[in-house]
PDB file of C-alpha atoms in Angstrom:
ATOM      1  CA  MET A  11      -0.013   0.221   0.151  1.00  0.00           C
ATOM      2  CA  ALA A  12       1.435   3.290  -1.085  1.00  0.00           C
ATOM      3  CA  LYS A  13       2.589   5.676   2.190  1.00  0.00           C
ATOM      4  CA  ILE A  14       0.273   8.944   1.869  1.00  0.00           C
ATOM      5  CA  SER A  15       0.359  12.360   3.066  1.00  0.00           C
ATOM      6  CA  ALA A  16      -2.265  15.020   2.717  1.00  0.00           C
ATOM      7  CA  CYS A  17      -2.251  18.804   3.126  1.00  0.00           C
ATOM      8  CA  ILE A  18      -5.035  21.790   3.835  1.00  0.00           C
ATOM      9  CA  VAL A  19      -4.557  25.325   4.262  1.00  0.00           C
ATOM     10  CA  ALA A  20      -6.771  26.572   6.594  1.00  0.00           C
ATOM     11  CA  TYR A  21      -7.544  30.378   6.946  1.00  0.00           C
ATOM     12  CA  CYS A  22     -10.408  31.188   9.302  1.00  0.00           C
ATOM     13  CA  ASP A  23     -13.669  28.929   9.705  1.00  0.00           C
ATOM     14  CA  TYR A  24     -12.353  26.611  12.570  1.00  0.00           C
ATOM     15  CA  GLU A  25     -15.733  24.566  12.066  1.00  0.00           C
ATOM     16  CA  GLU A  26     -15.195  23.822   8.612  1.00  0.00           C
ATOM     17  CA  VAL A  27     -11.765  22.785   8.682  1.00  0.00           C
ATOM     18  CA  CYS A  28     -12.305  20.529  11.951  1.00  0.00           C
ATOM     19  CA  ALA A  29     -15.192  18.686   9.551  1.00  0.00           C
ATOM     20  CA  ALA A  30     -12.880  18.200   6.679  1.00  0.00           C
ATOM     21  CA  VAL A  31     -10.156  16.906   8.816  1.00  0.00           C
ATOM     22  CA  ARG A  32     -12.207  14.067  11.323  1.00  0.00           C
ATOM     23  CA  SER A  33     -13.640  13.087   7.821  1.00  0.00           C
ATOM     24  CA  ILE A  34     -10.342  12.237   6.281  1.00  0.00           C
ATOM     25  CA  LEU A  35      -9.189  10.678   9.323  1.00  0.00           C
ATOM     26  CA  HIS A  36     -12.409   8.526   9.110  1.00  0.00           C
ATOM     27  CA  TYR A  37     -12.124   7.228   5.923  1.00  0.00           C
ATOM     28  CA  THR A  38      -8.328   6.952   5.525  1.00  0.00           C
ATOM     29  CA  GLN A  39      -7.242   3.996   7.786  1.00  0.00           C
ATOM     30  CA  THR A  40      -3.814   3.594   7.034  1.00  0.00           C
ATOM     31  CA  ALA A  41      -1.182   3.813   9.687  1.00  0.00           C
ATOM     32  CA  ASP A  42       1.664   5.037   7.269  1.00  0.00           C
ATOM     33  CA  PHE A  43      -0.206   8.693   6.766  1.00  0.00           C
ATOM     34  CA  VAL A  44       0.262  12.094   7.831  1.00  0.00           C
ATOM     35  CA  LEU A  45      -2.319  15.228   7.469  1.00  0.00           C
ATOM     36  CA  TYR A  46      -0.837  18.806   7.744  1.00  0.00           C
ATOM     37  CA  VAL A  47      -3.038  21.653   8.510  1.00  0.00           C
ATOM     38  CA  VAL A  48      -1.266  24.633   7.821  1.00  0.00           C
ATOM     39  CA  ASP A  49      -2.867  27.787   9.394  1.00  0.00           C
ATOM     40  CA  ASN A  50      -2.606  30.853   7.367  1.00  0.00           C
ATOM     41  CA  ALA A  51      -2.037  33.194  10.145  1.00  0.00           C
ATOM     42  CA  SER A  52      -5.957  33.443  10.122  1.00  0.00           C
ATOM     43  CA  PRO A  53      -7.404  36.723  12.278  1.00  0.00           C
ATOM     44  CA  ASP A  54     -10.203  34.867  13.714  1.00  0.00           C
ATOM     45  CA  GLY A  55      -8.217  32.306  15.889  1.00  0.00           C
ATOM     46  CA  CYS A  56      -8.893  29.910  13.765  1.00  0.00           C
ATOM     47  CA  GLY A  57      -5.075  28.297  14.090  1.00  0.00           C
ATOM     48  CA  ARG A  58      -4.774  28.900  17.343  1.00  0.00           C
ATOM     49  CA  GLN A  59      -8.233  26.243  18.157  1.00  0.00           C
ATOM     50  CA  LEU A  60      -6.387  24.169  15.475  1.00  0.00           C
ATOM     51  CA  ALA A  61      -3.816  23.988  17.653  1.00  0.00           C
ATOM     52  CA  GLU A  62      -5.694  23.208  21.149  1.00  0.00           C
ATOM     53  CA  THR A  63      -8.058  20.790  19.616  1.00  0.00           C
ATOM     54  CA  ASP A  64      -7.339  16.904  20.402  1.00  0.00           C
ATOM     55  CA  PHE A  65      -8.780  15.269  17.356  1.00  0.00           C
ATOM     56  CA  GLY A  66      -7.499  11.914  18.602  1.00  0.00           C
ATOM     57  CA  ASP A  67      -5.125  10.949  15.976  1.00  0.00           C
ATOM     58  CA  GLU A  68      -1.093  11.552  16.180  1.00  0.00           C
ATOM     59  CA  ARG A  69      -1.262  11.473  12.119  1.00  0.00           C
ATOM     60  CA  VAL A  70      -2.549  14.932  12.713  1.00  0.00           C
ATOM     61  CA  LYS A  71       0.094  17.718  12.658  1.00  0.00           C
ATOM     62  CA  ILE A  72      -1.277  21.360  13.102  1.00  0.00           C
ATOM     63  CA  LEU A  73       0.997  24.372  11.457  1.00  0.00           C
ATOM     64  CA  CYS A  74       0.548  27.941  12.412  1.00  0.00           C
ATOM     65  CA  LEU A  75       1.983  30.502  10.495  1.00  0.00           C
ATOM     66  CA  PRO A  76       2.972  33.561  11.340  1.00  0.00           C
ATOM     67  CA  GLU A  77       1.660  35.249   8.536  1.00  0.00           C
ATOM     68  CA  ASN A  78      -0.671  34.974   6.050  1.00  0.00           C
ATOM     69  CA  LEU A  79       1.950  33.782   3.054  1.00  0.00           C
ATOM     70  CA  GLY A  80      -0.924  32.513   0.459  1.00  0.00           C
ATOM     71  CA  PHE A  81      -2.453  29.293  -1.063  1.00  0.00           C
ATOM     72  CA  GLY A  82       0.235  27.658  -2.900  1.00  0.00           C
ATOM     73  CA  LYS A  83       3.295  29.020  -0.277  1.00  0.00           C
ATOM     74  CA  GLY A  84       1.069  27.364   2.706  1.00  0.00           C
ATOM     75  CA  HIS A  85       1.204  24.249   0.404  1.00  0.00           C
ATOM     76  CA  ASN A  86       4.839  24.750   0.375  1.00  0.00           C
ATOM     77  CA  PHE A  87       5.428  25.065   3.850  1.00  0.00           C
ATOM     78  CA  VAL A  88       5.645  21.464   4.128  1.00  0.00           C
ATOM     79  CA  LEU A  89       7.533  20.641   0.693  1.00  0.00           C
ATOM     80  CA  ASP A  90      10.817  19.441   2.735  1.00  0.00           C
ATOM     81  CA  LYS A  91       8.668  17.379   5.370  1.00  0.00           C
ATOM     82  CA  LEU A  92       6.930  15.277   2.708  1.00  0.00           C
ATOM     83  CA  HIS A  93       8.223  11.339   2.521  1.00  0.00           C
ATOM     84  CA  SER A  94       5.355  10.145   1.390  1.00  0.00           C
ATOM     85  CA  ASP A  95       4.910   8.045  -2.649  1.00  0.00           C
ATOM     86  CA  VAL A  96       1.472  10.293  -3.046  1.00  0.00           C
ATOM     87  CA  HIS A  97       0.930  13.462  -1.508  1.00  0.00           C
ATOM     88  CA  PHE A  98      -3.150  15.420  -1.945  1.00  0.00           C
ATOM     89  CA  ILE A  99      -3.660  18.743  -1.966  1.00  0.00           C
ATOM     90  CA  LEU A 100      -6.833  19.559  -0.287  1.00  0.00           C
ATOM     91  CA  ASN A 101      -9.008  22.291   0.414  1.00  0.00           C
ATOM     92  CA  PRO A 102     -10.694  22.853   4.062  1.00  0.00           C
ATOM     93  CA  ASP A 103     -14.366  22.550   2.282  1.00  0.00           C
ATOM     94  CA  ILE A 104     -13.911  19.102   0.956  1.00  0.00           C
ATOM     95  CA  LEU A 105     -15.542  16.292   2.676  1.00  0.00           C
ATOM     96  CA  LEU A 106     -14.316  12.351   2.124  1.00  0.00           C
ATOM     97  CA  THR A 107     -17.871   9.666   2.300  1.00  0.00           C
ATOM     98  CA  GLN A 108     -14.805   6.977   1.644  1.00  0.00           C
ATOM     99  CA  ASP A 109     -11.730   5.406   1.378  1.00  0.00           C
ATOM    100  CA  THR A 110     -10.646   7.839  -1.294  1.00  0.00           C
ATOM    101  CA  LEU A 111      -7.172   8.906  -0.872  1.00  0.00           C
ATOM    102  CA  PRO A 112      -5.781   5.176  -0.253  1.00  0.00           C
ATOM    103  CA  ALA A 113      -7.363   3.843  -3.092  1.00  0.00           C
ATOM    104  CA  MET A 114      -6.485   7.133  -5.622  1.00  0.00           C
ATOM    105  CA  ALA A 115      -3.578   6.804  -4.800  1.00  0.00           C
ATOM    106  CA  ASP A 116      -2.677   2.960  -5.364  1.00  0.00           C
ATOM    107  CA  TRP A 117      -4.289   3.777  -8.863  1.00  0.00           C
ATOM    108  CA  LEU A 118      -2.551   7.171  -9.498  1.00  0.00           C
ATOM    109  CA  LEU A 119       1.133   4.506  -9.231  1.00  0.00           C
ATOM    110  CA  ALA A 120      -0.644   1.790 -10.758  1.00  0.00           C
ATOM    111  CA  THR A 121      -0.951   4.104 -13.766  1.00  0.00           C
ATOM    112  CA  PRO A 122       1.875   4.269 -16.208  1.00  0.00           C
ATOM    113  CA  GLY A 123       2.918   8.093 -16.537  1.00  0.00           C
ATOM    114  CA  ALA A 124       0.487   9.377 -14.404  1.00  0.00           C
ATOM    115  CA  ALA A 125       2.367  12.121 -12.196  1.00  0.00           C
ATOM    116  CA  MET A 126      -1.652  13.817 -10.752  1.00  0.00           C
ATOM    117  CA  ALA A 127      -5.021  13.296 -10.992  1.00  0.00           C
ATOM    118  CA  THR A 128      -8.302  14.519  -9.387  1.00  0.00           C
ATOM    119  CA  PRO A 129     -11.734  12.614  -8.187  1.00  0.00           C
ATOM    120  CA  GLN A 130     -14.890  13.447  -9.360  1.00  0.00           C
ATOM    121  CA  LEU A 131     -16.240  16.891  -6.654  1.00  0.00           C
ATOM    122  CA  ARG A 132     -19.858  17.448  -6.235  1.00  0.00           C
ATOM    123  CA  TYR A 133     -21.669  19.798  -4.012  1.00  0.00           C
ATOM    124  CA  PRO A 134     -23.413  18.921  -0.718  1.00  0.00           C
ATOM    125  CA  ASP A 135     -26.259  18.117  -2.225  1.00  0.00           C
ATOM    126  CA  GLY A 136     -24.851  15.420  -4.595  1.00  0.00           C
ATOM    127  CA  LYS A 137     -25.115  18.118  -7.764  1.00  0.00           C
ATOM    128  CA  LEU A 138     -21.888  17.358  -9.939  1.00  0.00           C
ATOM    129  CA  GLN A 139     -19.014  20.114 -10.405  1.00  0.00           C
ATOM    130  CA  HIS A 140     -17.509  21.070 -13.310  1.00  0.00           C
ATOM    131  CA  LEU A 141     -14.089  21.113 -12.563  1.00  0.00           C
ATOM    132  CA  PRO A 142     -11.686  19.043 -14.988  1.00  0.00           C
ATOM    133  CA  ARG A 143     -10.726  21.990 -17.541  1.00  0.00           C
ATOM    134  CA  ARG A 144      -9.171  22.604 -20.621  1.00  0.00           C
ATOM    135  CA  LYS A 145      -5.945  24.440 -20.783  1.00  0.00           C
ATOM    136  CA  PRO A 146      -7.059  28.403 -20.051  1.00  0.00           C
ATOM    137  CA  THR A 147      -6.812  30.629 -22.721  1.00  0.00           C
ATOM    138  CA  PRO A 148      -8.026  34.628 -22.072  1.00  0.00           C
ATOM    139  CA  TRP A 149     -11.269  33.652 -24.184  1.00  0.00           C
ATOM    140  CA  LEU A 150     -12.349  30.598 -22.165  1.00  0.00           C
ATOM    141  CA  LEU A 151     -11.614  32.716 -18.718  1.00  0.00           C
ATOM    142  CA  LEU A 152     -13.294  35.568 -20.123  1.00  0.00           C
ATOM    143  CA  ALA A 153     -16.785  33.369 -21.265  1.00  0.00           C
ATOM    144  CA  ARG A 154     -16.683  31.993 -17.794  1.00  0.00           C
ATOM    145  CA  GLN A 155     -17.224  34.712 -16.430  1.00  0.00           C
ATOM    146  CA  LEU A 156     -20.032  36.228 -18.481  1.00  0.00           C
ATOM    147  CA  ALA A 157     -21.788  32.577 -18.933  1.00  0.00           C
ATOM    148  CA  PRO A 158     -23.732  33.223 -16.276  1.00  0.00           C
ATOM    149  CA  ARG A 159     -25.441  36.518 -17.364  1.00  0.00           C
ATOM    150  CA  PHE A 160     -25.285  36.074 -20.608  1.00  0.00           C
ATOM    151  CA  GLY A 161     -25.715  32.681 -21.485  1.00  0.00           C
ATOM    152  CA  GLY A 162     -25.398  31.573 -25.875  1.00  0.00           C
ATOM    153  CA  VAL A 163     -21.890  31.730 -26.894  1.00  0.00           C
ATOM    154  CA  PHE A 164     -20.032  32.148 -23.465  1.00  0.00           C
ATOM    155  CA  ARG A 165     -21.925  29.190 -22.375  1.00  0.00           C
ATOM    156  CA  LYS A 166     -21.132  26.922 -24.905  1.00  0.00           C
ATOM    157  CA  ALA A 167     -17.319  28.160 -24.765  1.00  0.00           C
ATOM    158  CA  ASP A 168     -17.235  27.895 -20.548  1.00  0.00           C
ATOM    159  CA  ASP A 169     -19.173  23.952 -21.413  1.00  0.00           C
ATOM    160  CA  HIS A 170     -16.014  23.474 -23.676  1.00  0.00           C
ATOM    161  CA  TYR A 171     -13.377  24.674 -21.130  1.00  0.00           C
ATOM    162  CA  THR A 172     -15.207  22.927 -18.483  1.00  0.00           C
ATOM    163  CA  MET A 173     -15.320  19.771 -20.555  1.00  0.00           C
ATOM    164  CA  GLN A 174     -18.967  18.839 -20.588  1.00  0.00           C
ATOM    165  CA  ASP A 175     -18.309  18.132 -24.032  1.00  0.00           C
ATOM    166  CA  GLU A 176     -16.604  14.624 -23.257  1.00  0.00           C
ATOM    167  CA  ASP A 177     -17.426  12.017 -21.758  1.00  0.00           C
ATOM    168  CA  LEU A 178     -15.797  11.809 -18.518  1.00  0.00           C
ATOM    169  CA  THR A 179     -17.653   9.051 -16.632  1.00  0.00           C
ATOM    170  CA  ARG A 180     -14.465   7.292 -17.317  1.00  0.00           C
ATOM    171  CA  PRO A 181     -10.782   8.551 -17.143  1.00  0.00           C
ATOM    172  CA  HIS A 182      -9.477  10.890 -18.502  1.00  0.00           C
ATOM    173  CA  LYS A 183      -6.524  13.034 -19.579  1.00  0.00           C
ATOM    174  CA  ILE A 184      -6.838  16.800 -18.348  1.00  0.00           C
ATOM    175  CA  GLU A 185      -5.113  19.948 -18.847  1.00  0.00           C
ATOM    176  CA  PHE A 186      -5.884  21.520 -15.368  1.00  0.00           C
ATOM    177  CA  CYS A 187      -6.405  19.993 -12.241  1.00  0.00           C
ATOM    178  CA  THR A 188      -8.153  22.045  -9.856  1.00  0.00           C
ATOM    179  CA  GLY A 189      -6.581  23.332  -6.567  1.00  0.00           C
ATOM    180  CA  SER A 190      -9.491  21.897  -4.491  1.00  0.00           C
ATOM    181  CA  PHE A 191      -8.430  18.522  -4.902  1.00  0.00           C
ATOM    182  CA  MET A 192      -4.885  17.378  -6.707  1.00  0.00           C
ATOM    183  CA  ALA A 193      -3.187  14.131  -5.789  1.00  0.00           C
ATOM    184  CA  VAL A 194       0.383  13.987  -7.447  1.00  0.00           C
ATOM    185  CA  ARG A 195       3.276  11.688  -7.156  1.00  0.00           C
ATOM    186  CA  THR A 196       5.588  13.273  -3.829  1.00  0.00           C
ATOM    187  CA  GLU A 197       8.418  12.926  -5.718  1.00  0.00           C
ATOM    188  CA  VAL A 198       7.027  14.859  -8.957  1.00  0.00           C
ATOM    189  CA  TYR A 199       5.541  17.456  -6.349  1.00  0.00           C
ATOM    190  CA  LYS A 200       9.439  17.650  -5.102  1.00  0.00           C
ATOM    191  CA  LYS A 201      11.269  18.105  -8.168  1.00  0.00           C
ATOM    192  CA  ILE A 202       9.604  20.855  -9.477  1.00  0.00           C
ATOM    193  CA  GLY A 203       9.714  22.711  -6.215  1.00  0.00           C
ATOM    194  CA  GLY A 204       5.867  22.902  -5.728  1.00  0.00           C
ATOM    195  CA  PHE A 205       3.844  25.531  -6.176  1.00  0.00           C
ATOM    196  CA  ASP A 206       5.137  28.901  -7.724  1.00  0.00           C
ATOM    197  CA  PRO A 207       5.487  31.093  -4.534  1.00  0.00           C
ATOM    198  CA  ALA A 208       4.689  34.284  -7.146  1.00  0.00           C
ATOM    199  CA  TYR A 209       1.326  33.211  -6.587  1.00  0.00           C
ATOM    200  CA  PHE A 210      -0.090  34.598  -3.597  1.00  0.00           C
ATOM    201  CA  MET A 211      -4.045  32.990  -4.321  1.00  0.00           C
ATOM    202  CA  TYR A 212      -5.960  31.829  -7.638  1.00  0.00           C
ATOM    203  CA  VAL A 213      -4.844  30.411 -11.114  1.00  0.00           C
ATOM    204  CA  GLU A 214      -1.947  28.859  -8.849  1.00  0.00           C
ATOM    205  CA  ASP A 215      -3.266  25.311  -9.442  1.00  0.00           C
ATOM    206  CA  ALA A 216      -3.433  25.465 -13.214  1.00  0.00           C
ATOM    207  CA  ASP A 217      -0.029  26.818 -13.026  1.00  0.00           C
ATOM    208  CA  LEU A 218       1.010  24.013 -10.962  1.00  0.00           C
ATOM    209  CA  THR A 219      -0.875  21.542 -13.205  1.00  0.00           C
ATOM    210  CA  GLN A 220       1.377  22.738 -16.283  1.00  0.00           C
ATOM    211  CA  LYS A 221       4.324  22.054 -14.844  1.00  0.00           C
ATOM    212  CA  VAL A 222       3.434  18.743 -13.853  1.00  0.00           C
ATOM    213  CA  LEU A 223       2.477  17.942 -17.332  1.00  0.00           C
ATOM    214  CA  ARG A 224       6.438  18.342 -18.178  1.00  0.00           C
ATOM    215  CA  GLU A 225       6.901  14.980 -15.900  1.00  0.00           C
ATOM    216  CA  GLY A 226       3.588  12.939 -16.541  1.00  0.00           C
ATOM    217  CA  THR A 227       0.233  12.725 -17.482  1.00  0.00           C
ATOM    218  CA  VAL A 228      -2.997  14.487 -15.203  1.00  0.00           C
ATOM    219  CA  TRP A 229      -6.540  12.829 -14.908  1.00  0.00           C
ATOM    220  CA  LEU A 230      -9.760  12.687 -13.895  1.00  0.00           C
ATOM    221  CA  ALA A 231     -10.267   9.825 -11.853  1.00  0.00           C
ATOM    222  CA  PRO A 232     -14.154   9.695 -11.401  1.00  0.00           C
ATOM    223  CA  GLN A 233     -14.158   6.381 -10.190  1.00  0.00           C
ATOM    224  CA  PHE A 234     -13.056   8.524  -7.211  1.00  0.00           C
ATOM    225  CA  GLY A 235     -15.495  10.787  -5.581  1.00  0.00           C
ATOM    226  CA  ALA A 236     -15.760  13.396  -2.683  1.00  0.00           C
ATOM    227  CA  ILE A 237     -17.671  16.359  -1.342  1.00  0.00           C
ATOM    228  CA  HIS A 238     -16.571  20.256  -2.488  1.00  0.00           C
ATOM    229  CA  ALA A 239     -18.368  23.192  -0.643  1.00  0.00           C
ATOM    230  CA  TRP A 240     -17.186  24.947  -3.459  1.00  0.00           C
ATOM    231  CA  HIS A 241     -16.723  28.721  -2.012  1.00  0.00           C
ATOM    232  CA  ARG A 242     -16.937  31.422  -4.962  1.00  0.00           C
ATOM    233  CA  ALA A 243     -15.622  34.454  -3.258  1.00  0.00           C
ATOM    234  CA  PRO A 244     -14.488  36.033  -6.931  1.00  0.00           C
ATOM    235  CA  MET A 245     -17.504  36.184  -8.124  1.00  0.00           C
ATOM    236  CA  ARG A 246     -18.645  38.029  -4.793  1.00  0.00           C
ATOM    237  CA  ASP A 247     -15.888  40.385  -3.928  1.00  0.00           C
ATOM    238  CA  ALA A 248     -13.996  43.172  -5.662  1.00  0.00           C
ATOM    239  CA  GLY A 249     -10.684  42.553  -4.115  1.00  0.00           C
ATOM    240  CA  LYS A 250     -10.407  39.021  -4.895  1.00  0.00           C
ATOM    241  CA  PHE A 251     -11.682  39.244  -8.299  1.00  0.00           C
ATOM    242  CA  LYS A 252      -8.559  42.009  -8.711  1.00  0.00           C
ATOM    243  CA  MET A 253      -6.440  39.571  -7.463  1.00  0.00           C
ATOM    244  CA  GLN A 254      -7.676  36.636  -9.926  1.00  0.00           C
ATOM    245  CA  LEU A 255      -7.162  39.103 -12.646  1.00  0.00           C
ATOM    246  CA  VAL A 256      -3.744  39.984 -11.277  1.00  0.00           C
ATOM    247  CA  SER A 257      -2.746  36.013 -11.381  1.00  0.00           C
ATOM    248  CA  MET A 258      -4.231  35.075 -14.765  1.00  0.00           C
ATOM    249  CA  GLY A 259      -2.037  38.150 -15.916  1.00  0.00           C
ATOM    250  CA  ARG A 260       1.362  35.807 -14.306  1.00  0.00           C
ATOM    251  CA  TYR A 261      -0.047  32.989 -15.537  1.00  0.00           C
ATOM    252  CA  PHE A 262      -0.524  34.243 -19.405  1.00  0.00           C
ATOM    253  CA  LYS A 263       2.759  36.321 -19.444  1.00  0.00           C
ATOM    254  CA  LYS A 264       4.276  32.658 -18.468  1.00  0.00           C
ATOM    255  CA  TRP A 265       2.728  29.785 -20.317  1.00  0.00           C
ATOM    256  CA  GLY A 266       0.967  31.748 -23.335  1.00  0.00           C
ATOM    257  CA  CYS A 267      -2.395  31.970 -24.676  1.00  0.00           C
ATOM    258  CA  GLY A 268      -2.387  29.322 -26.934  1.00  0.00           C
ATOM    259  CA  LYS A 269      -4.469  26.223 -26.788  1.00  0.00           C
ATOM    260  CA  GLY A 270      -3.698  23.117 -25.159  1.00  0.00           C
ATOM    261  CA  LYS A 271      -3.891  19.302 -26.222  1.00  0.00           C
ATOM    262  CA  VAL A 272      -7.235  17.715 -24.745  1.00  0.00           C
TER     263      VAL A 272
END
């Protein structure tokens, strides 16, 4: 059985983080497992509460940062601590309903050339989330923002971007693996240096996927699943939306605006 590790980067919302941790521990019974919870200097005291919480499981390691490093650098904080075969990058709004981590790790290692994968995620009400995507282009990202309001050609482009014109009921190669739930070969993750620290938040998962694609293939593995609350803050918060635009600019400068291969 594969050695596995996982990391959640927390920022506020203690109860949500605890729910994620408890679901992961409940459905991941293997002893050769470490779960890192990195608190990004939560102003609501989440880190302090986590440090004082007894999860009754020595596999949990709580790490409290003195300042908010952002999503990617928060995950990179544990990079040098990893000695696993497969590492999971998880959002604090993830809930497991089955033994996804061990089974998915074994599948990833058994799939020739596979370096990263994501499961099929669903909303708490069971509705499917369309998170596997093609490589971003400026047009596809614009269409994604405009599709809910205007539909039409924007909706068609967004459906294409989120691969709704493909059969995703079976394992499928993808070009954009969501940072909500990533499984990556630890040796690959360490070789590429984890996330690009230039991103504070947003689009760093697309960037990481492109780096991983230089080392192997990236997959949607829909035979595995989890619940994802998916808090879409950029749609509601002007400051975070601006941050997202800055990250998009950095991504396209680095990787270009061309289409991918899927």
